[in-house]
XYZ file of C-alpha atoms in Angstrom:
670
model
C 343.811 118.804 67.738
C 345.655 121.328 65.561
C 342.402 123.264 65.004
C 341.725 123.358 68.763
C 345.279 124.584 69.381
C 344.841 127.279 66.713
C 341.600 128.467 68.287
C 343.256 128.527 71.736
C 346.236 130.435 70.374
C 343.935 132.970 68.711
C 342.153 133.471 72.035
C 345.442 134.136 73.846
C 346.463 136.437 70.956
C 343.319 138.559 71.349
C 343.830 138.822 75.113
C 347.468 139.884 74.679
C 346.511 142.502 72.035
C 343.978 144.015 74.425
C 346.476 144.010 77.293
C 349.540 145.114 75.350
C 348.348 146.840 72.136
C 351.777 148.350 71.468
C 353.829 145.282 72.080
C 356.695 144.598 69.687
C 355.390 141.091 69.099
C 351.918 142.213 67.858
C 352.877 142.822 64.195
C 354.524 139.443 63.787
C 351.742 137.633 65.617
C 349.051 139.348 63.524
C 350.870 138.398 60.330
C 351.317 134.798 61.475
C 347.700 134.400 62.514
C 346.483 135.957 59.216
C 348.587 133.474 57.257
C 347.333 130.584 59.389
C 343.717 131.651 58.832
C 344.317 131.780 55.075
C 345.784 128.286 55.121
C 342.720 127.117 57.028
C 340.521 128.745 54.321
C 339.160 131.149 56.911
C 339.369 133.968 54.403
C 337.289 136.426 56.397
C 339.667 136.214 59.394
C 342.732 136.334 57.146
C 341.422 139.453 55.413
C 340.484 141.149 58.686
C 343.876 140.493 60.309
C 345.766 141.607 57.199
C 343.743 144.826 57.029
C 344.311 145.337 60.781
C 348.064 145.051 60.308
C 347.998 147.458 57.345
C 345.934 150.078 59.191
C 347.447 149.879 62.702
C 351.053 149.350 61.722
C 351.451 151.150 58.372
C 355.221 151.428 58.729
C 355.761 147.805 59.599
C 358.037 145.761 57.369
C 355.277 143.167 57.314
C 352.754 145.462 55.557
C 353.771 144.412 51.988
C 353.233 140.767 52.946
C 349.873 141.757 54.451
C 348.891 143.399 51.154
C 349.929 140.210 49.364
C 347.875 138.045 51.707
C 344.879 140.342 51.387
C 345.248 140.141 47.583
C 345.241 136.339 47.799
C 341.986 136.483 49.764
C 340.414 138.832 47.200
C 341.547 136.501 44.418
C 339.942 133.520 46.153
C 336.718 135.501 46.506
C 336.706 136.356 42.794
C 337.295 140.068 43.413
C 340.021 140.216 40.796
C 340.199 143.964 40.166
C 340.709 144.609 43.907
C 343.225 141.768 44.036
C 345.251 143.369 41.212
C 345.443 146.624 43.154
C 346.425 144.840 46.371
C 349.189 142.924 44.565
C 350.420 146.250 43.167
C 350.635 147.707 46.680
C 352.458 144.604 47.877
C 355.065 144.991 45.128
C 355.458 148.722 45.757
C 356.035 148.001 49.447
C 359.369 146.453 48.615
C 358.783 142.719 48.579
C 361.536 140.466 47.407
C 362.368 136.787 47.150
C 359.773 134.069 46.915
C 356.911 136.312 48.020
C 357.599 138.738 45.150
C 357.655 135.783 42.731
C 354.179 134.703 43.732
C 352.884 138.291 43.817
C 353.985 138.949 40.225
C 352.610 135.607 39.037
C 349.276 136.003 40.815
C 348.897 139.598 39.665
C 349.189 138.339 36.079
C 346.651 135.606 36.802
C 344.215 138.079 38.355
C 344.444 140.295 35.279
C 343.888 137.172 33.120
C 340.706 136.483 35.099
C 339.564 140.009 34.179
C 340.018 138.963 30.512
C 342.519 141.734 29.912
C 344.689 139.258 28.074
C 347.224 141.680 26.605
C 347.991 143.210 30.024
C 348.055 139.769 31.641
C 350.600 138.620 29.052
C 352.783 141.645 29.753
C 352.684 140.951 33.518
C 353.481 137.275 33.072
C 356.361 138.062 30.722
C 357.720 140.436 33.368
C 357.498 137.655 35.941
C 359.378 135.224 33.686
C 362.061 137.764 32.839
C 362.592 138.644 36.496
C 362.494 135.063 37.784
C 363.495 132.774 34.873
C 364.543 129.962 37.225
C 361.539 130.227 39.523
C 359.825 127.024 40.533
C 356.691 128.711 39.185
C 358.244 129.434 35.758
C 356.385 126.570 34.060
C 353.098 127.818 35.538
C 353.864 131.326 34.351
C 354.798 130.149 30.846
C 351.566 128.159 30.567
C 349.394 131.115 31.568
C 351.393 133.386 29.280
C 350.477 130.991 26.473
C 346.815 131.108 27.498
C 346.876 134.919 27.604
C 348.461 135.136 24.173
C 346.022 132.568 22.801
C 342.942 134.477 23.919
C 344.535 137.713 22.695
C 344.696 136.039 19.264
C 348.499 136.198 19.286
C 348.805 132.586 18.193
C 352.470 132.527 17.228
C 353.488 134.085 20.555
C 351.131 131.698 22.368
C 352.877 128.740 20.749
C 356.259 130.097 21.829
C 355.038 130.441 25.419
C 353.602 126.910 25.555
C 356.929 125.602 24.258
C 358.674 127.081 27.320
C 356.843 124.627 29.589
C 359.293 121.751 30.242
C 358.280 118.135 29.692
C 358.642 117.243 33.355
C 356.265 119.938 34.553
C 352.778 119.087 35.842
C 351.603 121.754 33.395
C 353.151 120.001 30.395
C 349.971 118.112 29.325
C 348.060 121.422 29.532
C 350.763 123.092 27.428
C 350.465 120.320 24.839
C 346.728 120.932 24.801
C 347.347 124.656 24.337
C 349.704 124.005 21.424
C 347.110 121.697 19.888
C 344.545 124.477 20.064
C 346.927 126.919 18.378
C 347.281 124.499 15.480
C 343.528 123.831 15.573
C 342.765 127.527 15.197
C 345.079 127.645 12.193
C 343.368 124.581 10.666
C 346.682 122.719 10.805
C 344.891 119.508 11.638
C 347.869 117.168 11.378
C 349.951 119.109 13.900
C 346.947 119.516 16.187
C 346.356 115.765 16.057
C 349.990 115.084 16.990
C 349.711 117.228 20.152
C 346.405 115.696 21.237
C 347.807 112.213 20.622
C 350.793 112.939 22.887
C 348.415 113.687 25.742
C 346.265 110.640 25.007
C 349.172 108.189 24.785
C 351.694 109.619 27.273
C 349.613 111.164 30.065
C 346.823 108.736 30.950
C 346.238 110.374 34.344
C 346.232 113.991 33.154
C 342.949 115.774 33.982
C 342.926 117.200 30.455
C 343.148 113.751 28.804
C 339.384 113.132 28.300
C 339.055 116.454 26.512
C 342.167 115.684 24.447
C 340.588 112.404 23.328
C 337.404 114.261 22.412
C 339.249 116.962 20.464
C 341.295 114.317 18.691
C 337.992 113.019 17.348
C 337.149 116.493 16.060
C 340.520 116.842 14.355
C 340.239 113.433 12.700
C 336.801 114.422 11.440
C 338.236 117.615 9.967
C 340.866 115.475 8.234
C 337.996 113.416 6.764
C 339.305 110.408 8.708
C 335.803 109.427 9.773
C 336.700 105.999 11.121
C 339.554 107.472 13.187
C 337.174 110.122 14.532
C 334.674 107.462 15.556
C 337.470 105.467 17.205
C 338.496 108.500 19.272
C 334.953 109.134 20.512
C 334.492 105.453 21.309
C 337.779 105.506 23.222
C 336.441 108.321 25.371
C 333.333 106.270 26.152
C 335.434 103.226 26.964
C 338.229 104.815 29.010
C 336.405 107.753 30.618
C 332.800 106.540 30.969
C 332.010 108.997 33.779
C 333.390 112.108 32.095
C 331.109 115.060 31.431
C 331.934 114.838 27.713
C 330.365 111.378 27.321
C 326.971 112.679 26.083
C 328.759 114.956 23.610
C 330.898 112.061 22.392
C 327.824 109.895 21.866
C 326.258 112.729 19.885
C 329.384 113.171 17.777
C 329.399 109.459 16.936
C 325.915 109.771 15.461
C 326.784 113.038 13.744
C 329.890 111.557 12.092
C 327.845 108.578 10.910
C 325.444 111.021 9.266
C 328.309 112.905 7.634
C 329.724 109.584 6.416
C 326.440 108.989 4.648
C 325.343 106.147 6.940
C 321.932 107.549 7.826
C 320.679 104.252 9.244
C 323.487 104.035 11.823
C 323.177 107.752 12.549
C 319.502 107.222 13.390
C 320.400 104.484 15.874
C 323.192 106.459 17.557
C 321.338 109.763 17.734
C 318.150 108.090 18.954
C 320.177 106.662 21.833
C 321.431 110.132 22.780
C 317.882 111.475 22.752
C 316.651 108.546 24.823
C 319.456 108.453 27.417
C 320.040 112.195 27.864
C 316.620 113.830 27.479
C 317.587 116.904 29.507
C 321.188 117.362 28.403
C 322.106 120.561 26.493
C 323.310 118.443 23.559
C 319.919 116.767 23.132
C 318.406 119.516 20.990
C 321.315 119.287 18.571
C 321.033 115.497 18.565
C 317.355 115.794 17.650
C 318.199 118.206 14.829
C 320.689 115.812 13.253
C 318.368 112.894 13.872
C 315.831 114.842 11.829
C 318.437 115.392 9.129
C 319.146 111.650 9.105
C 315.456 110.925 8.626
C 315.401 113.470 5.800
C 318.275 111.685 4.074
C 316.260 108.483 4.283
C 313.188 110.346 2.940
C 311.310 109.662 6.190
C 309.894 113.162 6.166
C 307.187 112.716 8.818
C 309.739 111.475 11.354
C 312.094 114.274 10.386
C 309.353 116.832 11.031
C 308.680 115.358 14.471
C 312.333 115.826 15.440
C 312.481 119.380 14.109
C 309.356 120.250 16.096
C 311.057 118.854 19.227
C 314.027 121.137 18.571
C 311.654 124.095 18.383
C 310.150 123.099 21.726
C 313.549 122.648 23.395
C 315.210 125.784 22.052
C 312.498 128.086 20.733
C 314.673 131.183 20.365
C 318.034 129.724 19.365
C 319.849 129.633 16.047
C 319.275 125.888 16.084
C 315.523 126.509 16.082
C 315.965 128.669 12.969
C 317.739 125.787 11.282
C 314.985 123.415 12.400
C 312.292 125.687 10.952
C 314.186 125.863 7.678
C 314.458 122.082 7.489
C 310.816 121.750 8.450
C 310.003 123.714 5.310
C 312.404 121.532 3.334
C 310.562 118.364 4.362
C 307.318 119.710 2.931
C 309.088 120.991 -0.195
C 310.725 117.630 -0.843
C 307.326 115.949 -0.600
C 305.825 118.410 -3.063
C 303.619 120.015 -0.381
C 304.548 123.518 -1.459
C 301.752 125.382 0.348
C 302.791 123.823 3.667
C 306.420 124.504 2.810
C 305.573 128.192 2.384
C 303.878 128.200 5.800
C 306.956 126.690 7.477
C 309.411 128.956 5.685
C 307.215 131.951 6.543
C 307.440 131.137 10.267
C 311.183 131.668 9.993
C 311.098 134.539 7.500
C 308.754 136.553 9.727
C 310.887 136.193 12.865
C 312.295 139.358 14.366
C 315.061 140.120 14.370
C 316.136 138.271 11.217
C 319.134 135.948 11.436
C 321.543 134.261 9.054
C 318.898 131.707 8.047
C 316.223 134.267 7.121
C 317.382 134.605 3.491
C 317.298 130.819 3.094
C 313.690 130.770 4.302
C 312.736 133.562 1.900
C 314.447 131.659 -0.886
C 312.448 128.556 0.047
C 309.240 130.583 -0.324
C 310.379 131.797 -3.746
C 311.138 128.258 -4.945
C 307.791 127.016 -3.631
C 305.929 129.770 -5.473
C 307.732 128.763 -8.653
C 306.699 125.134 -8.176
C 303.098 126.266 -7.655
C 303.341 128.244 -10.929
C 302.363 131.390 -9.050
C 304.702 133.355 -11.268
C 303.413 136.820 -10.392
C 304.012 136.226 -6.670
C 307.290 134.505 -7.519
C 308.543 137.468 -9.536
C 307.460 140.021 -6.897
C 309.132 138.168 -4.037
C 312.228 137.412 -6.087
C 312.791 141.074 -6.970
C 312.175 142.089 -3.341
C 314.666 139.442 -2.189
C 317.365 140.820 -4.464
C 316.794 144.378 -3.243
C 316.713 143.299 0.410
C 319.776 141.055 0.201
C 321.953 142.573 -2.534
C 325.145 140.919 -1.308
C 323.697 137.538 -0.386
C 324.962 134.667 -2.516
C 321.362 133.556 -3.091
C 320.462 136.871 -4.761
C 322.411 136.056 -7.897
C 320.712 132.639 -7.969
C 317.269 134.227 -7.692
C 317.997 136.757 -10.437
C 319.379 134.012 -12.658
C 316.221 131.956 -12.087
C 314.096 134.927 -13.127
C 316.049 135.047 -16.372
C 315.515 131.297 -16.839
C 311.784 131.806 -16.297
C 311.658 134.474 -19.002
C 313.587 132.175 -21.321
C 311.212 129.269 -20.642
C 308.263 131.566 -21.338
C 309.848 132.425 -24.715
C 310.387 136.064 -23.779
C 313.937 136.308 -25.118
C 314.496 140.039 -24.718
C 313.497 140.002 -21.044
C 315.704 136.958 -20.556
C 318.637 138.712 -22.255
C 318.152 141.828 -20.132
C 317.930 139.838 -16.897
C 320.995 137.738 -17.671
C 322.790 141.024 -18.364
C 321.645 142.267 -14.944
C 323.220 139.163 -13.399
C 326.468 140.078 -15.145
C 326.313 143.761 -14.210
C 325.258 143.381 -10.573
C 327.241 140.289 -9.674
C 330.346 140.607 -11.822
C 332.342 138.250 -9.594
C 329.512 135.808 -8.891
C 329.522 132.130 -9.738
C 326.628 132.424 -12.195
C 328.066 135.246 -14.303
C 329.827 132.808 -16.635
C 326.558 130.883 -17.032
C 324.701 134.153 -17.746
C 327.125 134.946 -20.585
C 326.617 131.422 -21.891
C 322.826 131.696 -21.829
C 322.951 135.053 -23.628
C 325.104 133.391 -26.261
C 322.583 130.562 -26.633
C 319.658 132.955 -27.017
C 321.475 134.967 -29.677
C 322.496 131.729 -31.413
C 318.887 130.575 -31.426
C 317.994 133.820 -33.192
C 320.779 133.307 -35.725
C 322.484 136.443 -34.428
C 325.981 134.978 -34.539
C 327.783 138.313 -34.299
C 326.108 138.943 -30.907
C 326.488 135.338 -29.755
C 330.245 135.116 -30.363
C 331.413 137.723 -27.774
C 329.114 136.204 -25.136
C 330.675 132.780 -25.632
C 334.132 134.362 -25.523
C 333.319 136.118 -22.229
C 331.998 132.887 -20.730
C 335.175 131.088 -21.799
C 337.421 133.809 -20.356
C 335.950 133.538 -16.849
C 334.915 129.866 -16.801
C 335.709 128.143 -13.510
C 334.771 124.604 -14.493
C 334.972 122.280 -17.464
C 331.216 122.211 -18.061
C 331.105 125.945 -18.797
C 334.392 125.823 -20.714
C 333.306 123.140 -23.157
C 329.866 124.697 -23.687
C 331.482 128.067 -24.376
C 334.036 126.555 -26.769
C 331.381 124.692 -28.723
C 329.204 127.807 -28.835
C 332.170 129.834 -30.115
C 332.803 127.292 -32.861
C 329.167 127.383 -33.974
C 329.159 131.194 -33.971
C 332.385 131.375 -35.997
C 330.933 128.811 -38.385
C 327.744 130.822 -38.708
C 329.812 133.952 -39.441
C 331.642 132.001 -42.203
C 334.916 132.208 -40.287
C 335.660 128.675 -41.425
C 339.319 128.450 -40.404
C 338.814 129.740 -36.829
C 335.661 127.619 -36.522
C 337.573 124.470 -37.473
C 340.279 125.218 -34.910
C 337.745 125.899 -32.137
C 335.921 122.657 -32.932
C 339.331 120.963 -32.743
C 339.878 122.387 -29.233
C 336.624 120.839 -28.065
C 337.769 117.472 -29.430
C 341.327 117.538 -28.093
C 340.784 119.258 -24.728
C 337.593 117.369 -23.821
C 337.849 114.018 -25.641
C 335.025 112.390 -23.663
C 332.571 115.249 -23.810
C 329.106 115.029 -25.365
C 330.107 117.593 -28.009
C 332.941 115.541 -29.528
C 330.876 113.951 -32.308
C 329.075 117.132 -33.350
C 332.379 119.014 -33.136
C 334.004 116.514 -35.496
C 331.005 116.983 -37.754
C 331.248 120.783 -37.567
C 335.023 120.755 -38.034
C 334.754 118.570 -41.133
C 332.084 120.828 -42.633
C 334.118 123.966 -41.863
C 337.231 122.421 -43.417
C 335.294 121.565 -46.576
C 333.991 125.131 -46.736
C 337.531 126.437 -46.183
C 338.701 124.334 -49.137
C 340.833 122.081 -46.939
C 339.511 118.814 -48.370
C 342.300 116.518 -47.193
C 341.832 117.607 -43.562
C 338.067 117.327 -43.983
C 338.433 113.692 -45.084
C 340.498 112.982 -41.974
C 337.861 114.607 -39.767
C 335.013 112.609 -41.317
C 337.041 109.398 -41.004
C 337.815 110.140 -37.337
C 334.102 110.656 -36.695
C 333.333 107.247 -38.209
C 336.007 105.577 -36.091
C 334.976 107.293 -32.851
C 331.221 106.932 -33.221
C 330.476 104.208 -35.783
C 326.893 103.743 -34.561
C 326.031 107.414 -34.243
C 323.653 108.834 -36.893
C 326.395 111.347 -37.685
C 328.557 108.456 -38.946
C 326.067 107.910 -41.781
C 326.387 111.548 -42.781
C 330.169 111.143 -42.569
C 330.027 108.269 -45.061
C 327.944 110.380 -47.440
C 330.225 113.409 -47.098
C 333.348 111.278 -47.537
C 331.738 109.748 -50.609
C 331.099 113.205 -52.053
C 334.703 114.255 -51.377
C 336.083 111.132 -53.086
C 333.563 111.633 -55.872
C 334.798 115.189 -56.441
C 338.359 113.815 -56.626
C 337.324 111.280 -59.267
C 337.800 108.363 -56.849
C 334.408 106.882 -57.676
C 334.946 103.367 -56.356
C 335.915 104.748 -52.927
C 332.910 107.052 -53.134
C 330.578 104.146 -53.957
C 331.964 102.172 -50.998
C 331.062 104.962 -48.543
C 327.666 105.599 -50.168
C 326.925 101.882 -49.842
C 327.565 101.964 -46.088
C 325.255 104.951 -45.746
C 322.510 103.040 -47.595
C 322.669 100.120 -45.163
C 322.998 102.211 -41.985
C 321.061 105.400 -42.595
C 317.524 106.659 -42.226
C 315.301 106.398 -45.320
C 316.088 109.982 -46.273
C 319.846 109.529 -45.869
C 319.737 106.132 -47.595
C 317.815 107.625 -50.539
C 320.400 110.353 -50.928
C 323.276 107.834 -50.721
C 321.583 105.556 -53.270
C 321.209 108.536 -55.589
C 324.920 109.312 -55.240
C 325.800 105.685 -56.077
C 323.914 106.102 -59.322
C 325.595 109.444 -59.917
C 329.063 107.937 -59.380
C 328.359 105.240 -61.984
C 327.089 107.955 -64.293
C 330.270 109.987 -63.806
C 332.177 106.804 -64.717
C 330.043 106.849 -67.937
C 328.526 103.531 -66.924
C 325.123 104.881 -67.880
C 323.237 101.605 -67.806
C 324.368 100.774 -64.244
C 323.870 104.379 -63.228
C 320.276 104.266 -64.442
C 319.602 101.025 -62.594
C 321.000 102.473 -59.349
C 318.906 105.617 -59.818
C 315.740 103.594 -60.322
C 316.376 101.858 -56.980
C 315.721 105.200 -55.305
C 312.184 105.268 -56.684
C 311.495 101.616 -55.886
C 313.087 101.480 -52.421
C 312.311 104.955 -51.077
C 309.080 106.142 -52.722
C 308.329 108.497 -49.833
C 311.541 110.506 -50.378
C 309.999 112.688 -53.087
C 312.979 115.013 -53.560
C 315.452 112.212 -54.258
C 312.950 110.153 -56.272
C 312.395 113.094 -58.620
C 316.126 113.755 -59.122
C 316.878 110.039 -59.543
C 314.161 109.541 -62.188
C 315.342 112.502 -64.243
C 318.955 111.265 -64.051
C 317.951 107.683 -64.962
C 316.056 108.952 -68.001
C 319.032 111.111 -68.981
C 321.308 108.063 -68.710
C 319.068 106.067 -71.048
C 319.146 108.946 -73.477
C 322.936 108.788 -73.350
C 322.589 105.099 -74.267
C 320.066 106.065 -77.028
C 317.492 103.859 -75.348
C 314.576 106.103 -76.197
C 311.805 103.704 -75.146
C 313.254 103.265 -71.636
C 313.786 107.020 -71.262
C 310.253 107.716 -72.500
C 308.784 105.320 -69.934
C 310.601 107.076 -67.098
C 309.463 110.543 -68.208
C 305.889 109.242 -68.404
C 306.294 107.902 -64.847
C 307.425 111.367 -63.729
C 304.367 113.003 -65.292
C 302.113 110.441 -63.642
C 303.636 110.200 -60.159
C 305.770 113.247 -59.365
C 304.070 116.199 -57.684
C 304.745 119.739 -58.791
C 303.950 121.470 -62.060
C 307.524 122.307 -63.044
C 308.952 118.754 -63.067
C 305.866 117.439 -64.854
C 306.159 120.198 -67.471
C 309.853 119.441 -67.924
C 309.087 115.712 -68.305
C 306.264 116.434 -70.778
C 308.643 118.410 -72.964
C 311.123 115.519 -72.922
C 308.322 113.116 -73.880
C 307.499 115.212 -76.969
C 311.149 115.326 -77.952
C 311.542 111.564 -77.598
C 308.368 110.834 -79.573
C 309.710 112.864 -82.452
C 312.933 110.892 -82.340
C 311.066 107.618 -82.297
C 308.818 108.686 -85.183
C 311.790 109.786 -87.209
C 313.488 106.448 -86.661
C 316.526 108.089 -85.074
């Protein structure tokens, strides 16, 4: 009925305008009918009547309102630049009151729609300053926050959102805006608090489903995987018809994958693929389904999913990732030729993208596995020149150096490790390059060159593995350079700073040896004893018993020495046991217990006949002991045994001379 009355009124209006075009009532009637048309969404009529008023009655007091109405029509039609100009004319015409409020607000919104966020913010601030108590103030504050947010003025955006009062219909949106400010700053806890306010306090807010979804993202970023899953499942349960449901289902599968539950991820992502075959998220779901299959080493299934991604999004970044992973599936199965083919599909794409270097690197690794070292070296050098700042370049160069080292080409390896250091001075592998140079020099016995490399590695080490290797290398180099005191202290650092490291036992061993060589016998005894206590079953403990025995022997503590030598005999290898048995005999000899000393020496020959060095020394000492006892017959028998059984001309000659001497004594009746 109202529409019919409006149409009738418009008909009468047109008749009156034709009959009385200069009537005083025309301006007001035109303005009223334009406003009524706008309210009825008849934007064409509203625009025409407003323009008619502006053109035919330019001096009318209603012209500014006509400009404002025309601007509203332009805004509704998406003609924002024209709307901005029309709002400007409306303001310049002298509007005031509630109409000026809406003009200033809508002008700011029109500029926002043009994505001129800085200018929009300035206009909205002007509106709020001019009309701080306006009923539209909350709306203006919200859009000021949005303008500041998209202008990357996050602190000012937060301040604007905070101006929106809790009772305003815009308050849930302002909470969401604040959450996004915190999100952009990676302040996940504060972001979560804002999203949770929306979820718990505003169940009917249009923004709530998205707040639930974003809460899941934030919980994921906090590594609260179960809380993230709960948020996504809440969205499915409480907003089952929302547009974000497919995305939430995808995120559930994705989080399961990130949690390490590949089996559940396969189930969840397969459901997304099955139920939403044409949804934009499906390609991404297939990609992560492929990744889940890869984690489970189901490489054929993974390849099928990656191929589907390529079919769905052939030119996207996701397809580049899928091609890369396609190559990885072949590589992980040891099918390096097929891996090269897959990587090459990505590497040859034009233009290259962020994944191109990874594909080229995959080709390089595959060539290495195929032992095609000439091709490997050529591609590796080209990669470094083409991508000098890529983080993979230092890895490739380092691998070239490792290849030279494995091929026993030490100078090329040294030069290439030095290139790693020179070209990538701040790179992660520089410390390792110094360490490897130190190891090569150490292997050559070039301790003076090895020491500064270890020191450089230690100075820039970023992890304990490099630190302990560098410290141990330093100690060895100092030891090799006969810097016994510094070597002992560096070995001690390895032991005290890394008490569970693999170098502790050998460092105790090295420290004890260095202390002995430095003349610090008491400390050396402590070091050998500590080694025995820490690693009683280690082969080094046997050496420790021998060395402790020698130290006690040199101090005249022969019973203590014999005790340690005895433990070495029962625990050591035949060579070590033979040496220890010899030292037992020597200790008895030093005690002038020549008979017992001789018996202990003879055990070396009987028990360890294969240890020629110690057998020879033991036999000579046993014979000498019998001579001390004036037991010429026993001594003669041992020397004859030496001549018969010991290899080497010199010991046999020495024994022969002793035989002649003893025969003379026997013949003389001495």
